[in-house]
Tab-separated table of C-alpha atoms and ligand atoms in Angstrom:
chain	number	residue	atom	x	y	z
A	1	UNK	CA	0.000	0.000	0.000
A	2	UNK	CA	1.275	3.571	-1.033
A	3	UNK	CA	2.336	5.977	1.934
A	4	UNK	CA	-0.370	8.140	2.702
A	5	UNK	CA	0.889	11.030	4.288
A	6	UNK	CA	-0.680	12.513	7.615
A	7	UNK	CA	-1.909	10.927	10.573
A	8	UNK	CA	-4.660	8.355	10.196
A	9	UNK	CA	-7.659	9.171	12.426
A	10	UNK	CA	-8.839	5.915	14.154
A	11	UNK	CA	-12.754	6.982	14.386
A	12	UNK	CA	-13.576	4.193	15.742
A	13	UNK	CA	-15.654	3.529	19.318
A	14	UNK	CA	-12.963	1.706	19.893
A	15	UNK	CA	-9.499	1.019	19.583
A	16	UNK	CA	-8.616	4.511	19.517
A	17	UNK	CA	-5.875	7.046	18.976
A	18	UNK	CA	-3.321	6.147	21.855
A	19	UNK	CA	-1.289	9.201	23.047
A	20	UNK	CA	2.396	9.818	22.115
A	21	UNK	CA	2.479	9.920	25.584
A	22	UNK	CA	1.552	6.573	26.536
A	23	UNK	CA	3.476	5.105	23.214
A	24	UNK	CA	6.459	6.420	24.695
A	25	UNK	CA	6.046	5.017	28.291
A	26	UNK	CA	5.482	1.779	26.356
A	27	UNK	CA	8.802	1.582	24.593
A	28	UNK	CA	10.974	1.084	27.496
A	29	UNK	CA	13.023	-1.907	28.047
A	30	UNK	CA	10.579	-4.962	29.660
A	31	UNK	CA	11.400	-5.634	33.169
A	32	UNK	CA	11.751	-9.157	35.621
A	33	UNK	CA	7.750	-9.414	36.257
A	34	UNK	CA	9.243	-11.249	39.608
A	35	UNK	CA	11.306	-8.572	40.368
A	36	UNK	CA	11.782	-5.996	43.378
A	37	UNK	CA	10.757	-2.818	41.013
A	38	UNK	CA	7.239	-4.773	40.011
A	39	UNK	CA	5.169	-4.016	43.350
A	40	UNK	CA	5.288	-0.504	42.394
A	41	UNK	CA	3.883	-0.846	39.695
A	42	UNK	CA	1.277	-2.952	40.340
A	43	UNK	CA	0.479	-1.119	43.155
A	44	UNK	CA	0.036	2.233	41.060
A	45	UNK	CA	-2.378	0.280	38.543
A	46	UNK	CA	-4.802	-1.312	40.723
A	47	UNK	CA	-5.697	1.800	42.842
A	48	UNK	CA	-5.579	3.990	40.060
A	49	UNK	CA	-7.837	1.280	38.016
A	50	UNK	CA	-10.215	0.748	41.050
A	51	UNK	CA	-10.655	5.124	41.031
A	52	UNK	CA	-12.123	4.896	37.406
A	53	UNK	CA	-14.085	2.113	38.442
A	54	UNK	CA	-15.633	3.959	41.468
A	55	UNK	CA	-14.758	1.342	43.686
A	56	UNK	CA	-13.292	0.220	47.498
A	57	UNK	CA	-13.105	-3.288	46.419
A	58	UNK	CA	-11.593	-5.327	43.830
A	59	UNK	CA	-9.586	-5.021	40.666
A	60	UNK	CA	-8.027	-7.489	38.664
A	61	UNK	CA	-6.463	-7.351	35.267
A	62	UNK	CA	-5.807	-9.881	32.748
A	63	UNK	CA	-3.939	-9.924	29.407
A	64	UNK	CA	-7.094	-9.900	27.247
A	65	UNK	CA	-9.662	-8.406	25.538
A	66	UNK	CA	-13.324	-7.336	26.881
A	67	UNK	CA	-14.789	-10.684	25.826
A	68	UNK	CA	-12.676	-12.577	27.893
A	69	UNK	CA	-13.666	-10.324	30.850
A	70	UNK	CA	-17.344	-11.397	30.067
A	71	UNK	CA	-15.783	-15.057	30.560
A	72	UNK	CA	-13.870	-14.212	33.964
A	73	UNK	CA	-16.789	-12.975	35.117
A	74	UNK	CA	-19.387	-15.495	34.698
A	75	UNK	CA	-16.638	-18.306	35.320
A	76	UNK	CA	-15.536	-17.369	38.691
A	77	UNK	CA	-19.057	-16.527	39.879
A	78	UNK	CA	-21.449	-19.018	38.645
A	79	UNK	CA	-22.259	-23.153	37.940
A	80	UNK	CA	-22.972	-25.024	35.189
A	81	UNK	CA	-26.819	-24.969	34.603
A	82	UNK	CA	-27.778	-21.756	36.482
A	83	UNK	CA	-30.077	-19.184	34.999
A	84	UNK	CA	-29.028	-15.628	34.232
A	85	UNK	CA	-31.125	-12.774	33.079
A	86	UNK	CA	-30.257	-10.706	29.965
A	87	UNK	CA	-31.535	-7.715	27.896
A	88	UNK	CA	-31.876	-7.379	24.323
A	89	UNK	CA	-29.634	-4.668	24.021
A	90	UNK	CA	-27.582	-4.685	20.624
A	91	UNK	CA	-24.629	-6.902	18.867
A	92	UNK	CA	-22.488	-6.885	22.416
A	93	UNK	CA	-25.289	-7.887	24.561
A	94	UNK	CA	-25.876	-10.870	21.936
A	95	UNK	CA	-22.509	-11.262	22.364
A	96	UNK	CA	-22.333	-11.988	25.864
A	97	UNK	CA	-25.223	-14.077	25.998
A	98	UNK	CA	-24.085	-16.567	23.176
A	99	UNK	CA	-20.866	-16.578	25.503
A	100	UNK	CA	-22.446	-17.739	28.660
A	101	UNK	CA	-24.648	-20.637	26.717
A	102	UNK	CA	-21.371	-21.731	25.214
A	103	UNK	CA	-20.172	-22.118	29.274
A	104	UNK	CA	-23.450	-23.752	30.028
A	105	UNK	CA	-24.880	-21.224	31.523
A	106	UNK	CA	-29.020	-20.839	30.915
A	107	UNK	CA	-29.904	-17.103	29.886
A	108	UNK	CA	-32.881	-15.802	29.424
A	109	UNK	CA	-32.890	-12.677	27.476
A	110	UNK	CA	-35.692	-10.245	28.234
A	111	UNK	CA	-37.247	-8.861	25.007
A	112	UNK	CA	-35.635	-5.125	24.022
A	113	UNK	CA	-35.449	-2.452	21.247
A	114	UNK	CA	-31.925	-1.906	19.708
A	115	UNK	CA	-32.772	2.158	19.476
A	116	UNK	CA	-33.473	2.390	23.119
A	117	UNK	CA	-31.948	1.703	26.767
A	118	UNK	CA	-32.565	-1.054	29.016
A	119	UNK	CA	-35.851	-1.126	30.489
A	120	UNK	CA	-35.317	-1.723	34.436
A	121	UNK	CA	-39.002	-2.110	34.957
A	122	UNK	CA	-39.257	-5.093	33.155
A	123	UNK	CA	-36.340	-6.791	34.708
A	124	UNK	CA	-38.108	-5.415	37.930
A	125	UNK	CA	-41.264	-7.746	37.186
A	126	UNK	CA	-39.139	-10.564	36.545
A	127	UNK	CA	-36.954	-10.191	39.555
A	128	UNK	CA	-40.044	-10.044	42.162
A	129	UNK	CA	-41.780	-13.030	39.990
A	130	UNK	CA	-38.544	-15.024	40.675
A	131	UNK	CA	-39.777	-15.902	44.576
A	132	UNK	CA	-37.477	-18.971	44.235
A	133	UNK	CA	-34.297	-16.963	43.168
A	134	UNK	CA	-33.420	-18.973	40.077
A	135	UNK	CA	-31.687	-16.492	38.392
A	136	UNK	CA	-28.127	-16.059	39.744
A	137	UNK	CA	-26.658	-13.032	37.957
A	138	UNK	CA	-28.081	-9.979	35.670
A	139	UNK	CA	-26.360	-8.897	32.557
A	140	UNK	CA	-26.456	-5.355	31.528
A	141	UNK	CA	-24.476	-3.883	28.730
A	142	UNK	CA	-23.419	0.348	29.820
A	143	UNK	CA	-23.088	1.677	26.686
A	144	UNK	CA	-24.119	-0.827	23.964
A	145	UNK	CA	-21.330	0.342	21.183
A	146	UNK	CA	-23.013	-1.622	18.205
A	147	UNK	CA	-26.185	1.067	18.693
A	148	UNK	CA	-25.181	4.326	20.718
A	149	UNK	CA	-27.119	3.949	23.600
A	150	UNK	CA	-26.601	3.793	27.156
A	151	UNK	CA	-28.235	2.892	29.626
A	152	UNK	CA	-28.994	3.621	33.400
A	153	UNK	CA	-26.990	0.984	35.630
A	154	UNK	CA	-27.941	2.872	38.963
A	155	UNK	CA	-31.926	2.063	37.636
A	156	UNK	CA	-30.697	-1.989	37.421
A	157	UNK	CA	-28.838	-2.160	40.519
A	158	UNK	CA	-32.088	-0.387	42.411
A	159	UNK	CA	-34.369	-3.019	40.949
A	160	UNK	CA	-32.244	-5.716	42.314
A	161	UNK	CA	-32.442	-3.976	45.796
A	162	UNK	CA	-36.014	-2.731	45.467
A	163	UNK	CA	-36.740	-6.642	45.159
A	164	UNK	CA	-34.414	-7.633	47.558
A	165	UNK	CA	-33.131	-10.186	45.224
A	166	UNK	CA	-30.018	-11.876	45.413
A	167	UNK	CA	-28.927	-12.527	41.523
A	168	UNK	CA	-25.242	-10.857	41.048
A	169	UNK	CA	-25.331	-7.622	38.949
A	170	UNK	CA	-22.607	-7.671	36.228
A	171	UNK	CA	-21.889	-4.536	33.562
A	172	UNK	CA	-20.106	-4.104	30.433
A	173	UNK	CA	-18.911	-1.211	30.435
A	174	UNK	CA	-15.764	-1.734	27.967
A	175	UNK	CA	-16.986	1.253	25.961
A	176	UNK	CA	-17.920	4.022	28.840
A	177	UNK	CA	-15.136	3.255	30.947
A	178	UNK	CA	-12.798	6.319	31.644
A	179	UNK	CA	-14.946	7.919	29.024
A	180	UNK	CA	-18.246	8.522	30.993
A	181	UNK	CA	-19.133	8.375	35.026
A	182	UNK	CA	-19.287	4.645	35.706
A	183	UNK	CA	-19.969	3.834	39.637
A	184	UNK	CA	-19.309	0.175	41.256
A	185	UNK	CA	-19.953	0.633	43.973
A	186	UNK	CA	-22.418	3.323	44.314
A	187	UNK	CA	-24.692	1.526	42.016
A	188	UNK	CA	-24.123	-1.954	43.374
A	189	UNK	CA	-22.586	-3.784	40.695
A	190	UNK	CA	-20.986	-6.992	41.534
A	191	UNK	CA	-18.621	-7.463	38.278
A	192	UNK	CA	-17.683	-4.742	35.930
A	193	UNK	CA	-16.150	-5.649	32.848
A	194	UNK	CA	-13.813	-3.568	30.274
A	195	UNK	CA	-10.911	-3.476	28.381
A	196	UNK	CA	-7.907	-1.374	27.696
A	197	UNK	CA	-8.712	-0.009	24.064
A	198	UNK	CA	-11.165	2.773	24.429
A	199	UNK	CA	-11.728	5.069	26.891
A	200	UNK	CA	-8.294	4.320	29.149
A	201	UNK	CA	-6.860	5.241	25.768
A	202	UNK	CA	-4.527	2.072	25.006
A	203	UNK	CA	-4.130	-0.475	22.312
A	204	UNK	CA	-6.144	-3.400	22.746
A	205	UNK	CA	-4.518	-6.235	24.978
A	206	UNK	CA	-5.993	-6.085	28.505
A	207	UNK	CA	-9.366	-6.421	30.593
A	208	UNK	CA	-10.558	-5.633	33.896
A	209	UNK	CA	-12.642	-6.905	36.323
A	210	UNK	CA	-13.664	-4.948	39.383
A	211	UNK	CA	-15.011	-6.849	41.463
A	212	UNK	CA	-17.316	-6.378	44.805
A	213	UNK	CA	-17.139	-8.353	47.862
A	214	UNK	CA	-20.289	-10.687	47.100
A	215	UNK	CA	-18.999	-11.693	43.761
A	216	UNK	CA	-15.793	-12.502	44.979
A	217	UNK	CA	-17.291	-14.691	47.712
A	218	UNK	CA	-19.534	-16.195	45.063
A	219	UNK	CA	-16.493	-17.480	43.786
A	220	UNK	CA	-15.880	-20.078	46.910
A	221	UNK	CA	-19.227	-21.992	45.471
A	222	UNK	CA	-18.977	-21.747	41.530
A	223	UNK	CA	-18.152	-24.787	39.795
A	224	UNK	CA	-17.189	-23.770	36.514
A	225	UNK	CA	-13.592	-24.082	35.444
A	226	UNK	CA	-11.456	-21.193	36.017
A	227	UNK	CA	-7.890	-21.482	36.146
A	228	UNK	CA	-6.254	-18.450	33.735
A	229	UNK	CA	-9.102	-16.284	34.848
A	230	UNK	CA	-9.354	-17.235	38.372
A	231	UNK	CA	-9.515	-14.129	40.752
A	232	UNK	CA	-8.512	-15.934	43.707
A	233	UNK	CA	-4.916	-16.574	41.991
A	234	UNK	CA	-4.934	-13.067	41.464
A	235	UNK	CA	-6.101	-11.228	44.118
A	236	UNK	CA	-3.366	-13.389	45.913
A	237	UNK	CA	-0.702	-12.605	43.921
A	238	UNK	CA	-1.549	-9.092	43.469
A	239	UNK	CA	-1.408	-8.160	47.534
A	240	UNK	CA	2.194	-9.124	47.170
A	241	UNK	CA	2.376	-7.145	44.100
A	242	UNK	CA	2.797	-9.686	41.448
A	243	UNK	CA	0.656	-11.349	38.898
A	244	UNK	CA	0.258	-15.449	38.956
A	245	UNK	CA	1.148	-15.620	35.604
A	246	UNK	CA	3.685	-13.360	33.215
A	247	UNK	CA	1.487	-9.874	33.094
A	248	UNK	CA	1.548	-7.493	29.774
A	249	UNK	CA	4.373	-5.872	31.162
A	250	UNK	CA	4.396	-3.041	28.423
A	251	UNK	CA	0.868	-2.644	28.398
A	252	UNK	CA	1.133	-2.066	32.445
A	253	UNK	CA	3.930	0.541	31.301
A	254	UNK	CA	1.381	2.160	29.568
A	255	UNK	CA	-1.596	1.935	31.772
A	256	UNK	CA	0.336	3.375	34.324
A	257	UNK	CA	0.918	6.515	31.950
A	258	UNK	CA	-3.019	6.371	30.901
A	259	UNK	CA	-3.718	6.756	34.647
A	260	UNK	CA	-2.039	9.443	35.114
A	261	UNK	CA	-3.223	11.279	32.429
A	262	UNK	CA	-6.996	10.655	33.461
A	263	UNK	CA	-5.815	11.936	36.842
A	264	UNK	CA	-4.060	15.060	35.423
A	265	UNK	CA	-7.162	16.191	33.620
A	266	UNK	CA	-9.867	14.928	36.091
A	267	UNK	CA	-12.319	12.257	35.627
A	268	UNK	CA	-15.184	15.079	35.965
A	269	UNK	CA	-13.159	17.101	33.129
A	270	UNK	CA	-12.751	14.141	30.883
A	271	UNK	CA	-16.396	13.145	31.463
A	272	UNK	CA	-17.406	16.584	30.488
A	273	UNK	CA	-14.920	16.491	27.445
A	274	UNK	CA	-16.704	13.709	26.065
A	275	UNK	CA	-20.242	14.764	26.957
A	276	UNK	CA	-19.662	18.279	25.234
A	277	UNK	CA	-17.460	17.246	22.102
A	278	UNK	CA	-20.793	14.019	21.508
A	279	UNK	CA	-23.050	16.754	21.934
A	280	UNK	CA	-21.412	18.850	18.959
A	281	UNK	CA	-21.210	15.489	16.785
A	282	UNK	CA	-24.882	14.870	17.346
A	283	UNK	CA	-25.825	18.442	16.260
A	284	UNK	CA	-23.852	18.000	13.170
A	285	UNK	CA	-25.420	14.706	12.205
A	286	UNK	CA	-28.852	16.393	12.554
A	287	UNK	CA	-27.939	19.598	10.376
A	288	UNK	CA	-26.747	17.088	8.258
A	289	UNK	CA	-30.725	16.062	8.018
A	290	UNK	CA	-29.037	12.745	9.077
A	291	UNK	CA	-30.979	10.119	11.596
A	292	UNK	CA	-29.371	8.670	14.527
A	293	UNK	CA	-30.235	5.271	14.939
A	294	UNK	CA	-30.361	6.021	19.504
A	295	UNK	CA	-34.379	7.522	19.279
A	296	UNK	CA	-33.868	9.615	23.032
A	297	UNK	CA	-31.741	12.747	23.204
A	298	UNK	CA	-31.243	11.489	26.712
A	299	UNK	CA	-29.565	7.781	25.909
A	300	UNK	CA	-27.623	8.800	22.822
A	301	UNK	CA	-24.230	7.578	24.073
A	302	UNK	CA	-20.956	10.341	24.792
A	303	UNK	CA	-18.638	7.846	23.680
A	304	UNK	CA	-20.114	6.453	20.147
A	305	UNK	CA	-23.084	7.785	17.347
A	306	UNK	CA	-24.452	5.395	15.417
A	307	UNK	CA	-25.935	7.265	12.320
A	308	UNK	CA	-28.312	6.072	9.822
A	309	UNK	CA	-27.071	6.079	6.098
A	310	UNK	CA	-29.338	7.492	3.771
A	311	UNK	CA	-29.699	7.887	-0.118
A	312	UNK	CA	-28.348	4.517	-2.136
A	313	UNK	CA	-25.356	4.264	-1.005
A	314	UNK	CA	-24.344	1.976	1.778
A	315	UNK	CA	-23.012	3.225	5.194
A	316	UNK	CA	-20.202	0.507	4.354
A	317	UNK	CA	-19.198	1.476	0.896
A	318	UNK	CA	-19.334	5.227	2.332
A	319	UNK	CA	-17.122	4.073	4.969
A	320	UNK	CA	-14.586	2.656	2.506
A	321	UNK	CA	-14.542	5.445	0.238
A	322	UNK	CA	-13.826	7.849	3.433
A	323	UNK	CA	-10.937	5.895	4.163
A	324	UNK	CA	-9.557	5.279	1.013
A	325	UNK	CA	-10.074	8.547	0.004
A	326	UNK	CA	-9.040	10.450	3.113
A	327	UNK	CA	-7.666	7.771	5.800
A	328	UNK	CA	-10.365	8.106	8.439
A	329	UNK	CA	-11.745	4.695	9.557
A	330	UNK	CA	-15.278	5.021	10.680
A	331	UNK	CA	-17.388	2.108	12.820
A	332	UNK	CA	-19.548	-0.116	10.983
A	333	UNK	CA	-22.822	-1.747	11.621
A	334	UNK	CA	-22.379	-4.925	13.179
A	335	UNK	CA	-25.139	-7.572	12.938
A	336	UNK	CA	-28.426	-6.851	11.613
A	337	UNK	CA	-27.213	-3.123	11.260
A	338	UNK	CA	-24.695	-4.256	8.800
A	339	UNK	CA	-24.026	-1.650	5.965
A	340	UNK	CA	-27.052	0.779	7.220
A	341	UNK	CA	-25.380	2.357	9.818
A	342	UNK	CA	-21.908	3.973	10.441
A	343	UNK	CA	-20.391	4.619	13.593
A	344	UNK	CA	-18.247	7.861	14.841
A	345	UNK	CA	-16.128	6.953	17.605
A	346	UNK	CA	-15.423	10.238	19.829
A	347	UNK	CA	-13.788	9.012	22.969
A	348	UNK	CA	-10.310	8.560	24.547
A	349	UNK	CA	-7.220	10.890	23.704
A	350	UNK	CA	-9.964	13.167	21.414
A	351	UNK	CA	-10.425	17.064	21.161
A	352	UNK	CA	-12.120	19.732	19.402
A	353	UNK	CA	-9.583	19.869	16.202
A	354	UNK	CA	-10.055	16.321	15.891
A	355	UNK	CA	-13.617	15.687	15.813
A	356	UNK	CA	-13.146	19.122	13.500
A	357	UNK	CA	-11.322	16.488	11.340
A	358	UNK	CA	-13.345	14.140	11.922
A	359	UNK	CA	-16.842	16.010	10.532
A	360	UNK	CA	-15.234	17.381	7.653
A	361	UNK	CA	-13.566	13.887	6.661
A	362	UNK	CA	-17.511	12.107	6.628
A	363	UNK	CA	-18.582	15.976	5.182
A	364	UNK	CA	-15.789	14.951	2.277
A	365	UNK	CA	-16.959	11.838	2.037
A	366	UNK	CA	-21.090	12.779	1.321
A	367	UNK	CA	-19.558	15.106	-1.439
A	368	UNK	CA	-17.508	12.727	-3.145
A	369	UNK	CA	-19.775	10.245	-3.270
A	370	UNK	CA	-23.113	12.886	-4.275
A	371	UNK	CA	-25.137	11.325	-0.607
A	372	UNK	CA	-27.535	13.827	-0.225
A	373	UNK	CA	-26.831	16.282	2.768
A	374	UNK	CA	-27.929	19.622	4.074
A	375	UNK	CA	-25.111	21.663	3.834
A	376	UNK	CA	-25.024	22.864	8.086
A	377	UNK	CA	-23.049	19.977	9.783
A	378	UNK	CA	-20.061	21.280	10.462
A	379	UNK	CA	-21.432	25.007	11.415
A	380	UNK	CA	-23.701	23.378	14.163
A	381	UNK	CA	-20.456	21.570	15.495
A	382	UNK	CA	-18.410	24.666	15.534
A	383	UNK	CA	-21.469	26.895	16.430
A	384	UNK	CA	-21.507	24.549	19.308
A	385	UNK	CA	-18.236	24.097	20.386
A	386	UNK	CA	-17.422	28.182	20.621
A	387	UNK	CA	-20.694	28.806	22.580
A	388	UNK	CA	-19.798	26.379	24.924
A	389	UNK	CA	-15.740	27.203	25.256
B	1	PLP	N1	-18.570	-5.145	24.902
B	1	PLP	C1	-18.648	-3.986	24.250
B	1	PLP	C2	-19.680	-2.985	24.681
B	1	PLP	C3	-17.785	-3.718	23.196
B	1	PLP	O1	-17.849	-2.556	22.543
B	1	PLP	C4	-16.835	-4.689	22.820
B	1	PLP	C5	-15.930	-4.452	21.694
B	1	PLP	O2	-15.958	-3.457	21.030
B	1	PLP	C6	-16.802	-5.895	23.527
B	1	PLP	C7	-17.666	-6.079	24.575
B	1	PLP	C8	-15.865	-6.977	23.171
B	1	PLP	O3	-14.605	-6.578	23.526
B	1	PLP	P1	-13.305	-7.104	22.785
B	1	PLP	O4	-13.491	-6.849	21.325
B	1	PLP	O5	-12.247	-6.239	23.432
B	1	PLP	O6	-13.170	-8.537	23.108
């Protein structure tokens, strides 16, 4: 492939641009992951980990991606045969189910609409119906990144407690993470799960758990087989400051840095980054007399928009044109939104010149390729974005 000259914007909700700053505290000799300089580190990645979480208890981390964090999580907790409730939520929530019937797990998925968030009222009814407390753990999906819409996890963990029923609550939140408030503890989740390539603003290669005091007692009774993802291995390792197994050394490196930079800035500052900069993106997908597939103003995700191709084209041969044409790589629909949707990632190491960029490279891309388009995009962004300086 010819050089193309000019950085290549990663658009995507996920992996996304990763910071000169933590590339460079990457690319530093590995050290002995045995050795008297690893505690520190350690040390510095947990608490700093467990601070984005929002919690006092637990955090492990593996080297792996958010799907095998859906698989710690379930494996350490639960038993072959037990039932877990589920919502319909989008392509990551499918996701995760078809993952815990592969591990013999029994899910019931409670019926949803892809364009909207969770509905806690329903998982409500089936919680109080449930007077024999089959179902052993919830699954809720934050911010489903297939669709754009999030959902409220302190309305699922109240519904649990409003019931006074004993199921474990467990969250994806691999795409909010770092990017948007997320609270363990405050709304009573008993697993988180997420991963290093989004919001914490790394390349892809490790996953978190955080982890509350009930799940991790759960983990005494479960039966399914856990060895590389067992949290009792690592919580004991990790007190001493070590990992059971060789750790992503690097990637630590790096984490470490990603920390830091969250803590610089201030989680309330980056949350507000992302709210504002999504807020500007959604107002120029609307000028553009574009749809977004998330129907509520008030679930539309700060992290990802999913937008709703229109005219003949398809959002997938737009999305290859964009990056041919001018080296952006845009999200595509996954599942049943294949090719009708694209997806603007605006999270992690982002500002205001780059989602700039960003509008102007899909603005480019409507031209080239005649999509019709009302011609106020980018002014609603900028309008937007000085009002609000
Ligand atoms: N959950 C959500 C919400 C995601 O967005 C993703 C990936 O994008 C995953 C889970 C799966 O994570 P991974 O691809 O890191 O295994």
């Amino acid at each position: 492939m010819a050089y193309k000259p000019g950085r290549h914007f990663l658009q995507l909700p996920g992996p996304t641009n990763v910071p000169d700053r933590v590339l460079r505290a990457m690319d530093t000799p590995t050290i002995d992951h045995r050795g008297p300089e690893f505690p520190d580190l350690t040390g510095e990645v947990i608490a700093g980990l467990k601070g984005v979480f929002g919690t006092k208890s637990d955090a492990f981390i593996f080297p792996a991606s958010g799907s095998g964090m859906w698989e710690a999580a379930l494996v350490n907790t639960l038993s072959p045969g037990d039932a877990v409730l589920a919502f319909d939520q989008g392509f990551f929530s499918a996701g995760w189910q078809n993952l815990a019937t592969k591990m013999g797990l029994v899910v019931h998925s409670m019926p949803g609409d892809w364009r909207r968030a969770l509905n806690a009222g329903i998982l409500e009814e089936k919680l109080a119906e449930d007077t024999e407390h089959a179902y052993k753990a919830v699954l809720a999906v934050h911010n489903e990144t297939s669709t754009g819409v999030t959902s409220d996890i302190g309305a699922v963990g109240k519904a649990l407690r409003t019931t006074d029923h004993p199921a474990l609550l467990m969250v994806d939140a691999v795409s909010s993470l770092g990017s948007m408030d997320f609270q363990h503890d405050e709304w009573h989740v008993d697993v988180t799960i997420s991963g290093s390539q989004k919001g914490l603003m790394l390349p892809p290669g490790l996953g978190f758990n955080a982890v509350s005091e009930k799940a991790l007692k759960a983990a005494s009774d479960s039966t399914l087989p856990s060895a590389y993802w067992d949290w009792r291995a690592m919580k004991s390792f990790n007190d001493d400051g070590f990992f059971p197994y060789t750790p992503a050394t690097n990637m630590l490196f790096g984490l470490r840095e990603s920390l830091r930079m969250l803590r610089e800035e201030g989680l309330s500052n980056v949350y507000a980054r992302h709210a504002r900069l999504a807020e500007a993106t959604r107002r120029a997908v609307e000028a553009w007399g574009f749809q977004l597939y998330a129907e509520r103003a008030n679930e539309r995700s700060d992290t990802v928009s999913a937008v709703l191709m229109q005219g003949e084209i398809t959002a997938d041969d737009f999305r290859r044109t964009v990056l041919d044409r001018f080296n952006m790589s845009l999200g595509g629909g996954l599942g049943r939104l294949r090719g009708q949707i694209f997806r603007i990632g605006h999270l992690g190491d982002f500002n205001e010149l780059m989602l700039a960029g960003t509008l102007c490279g899909i603005e480019l891309g409507f031209r080239v390729m005649d999509v019709p388009f009302r011609d106020a995009g980018i002014e609603a962004a900028l309008s937007y974005l000085a009002e609000t300086q």
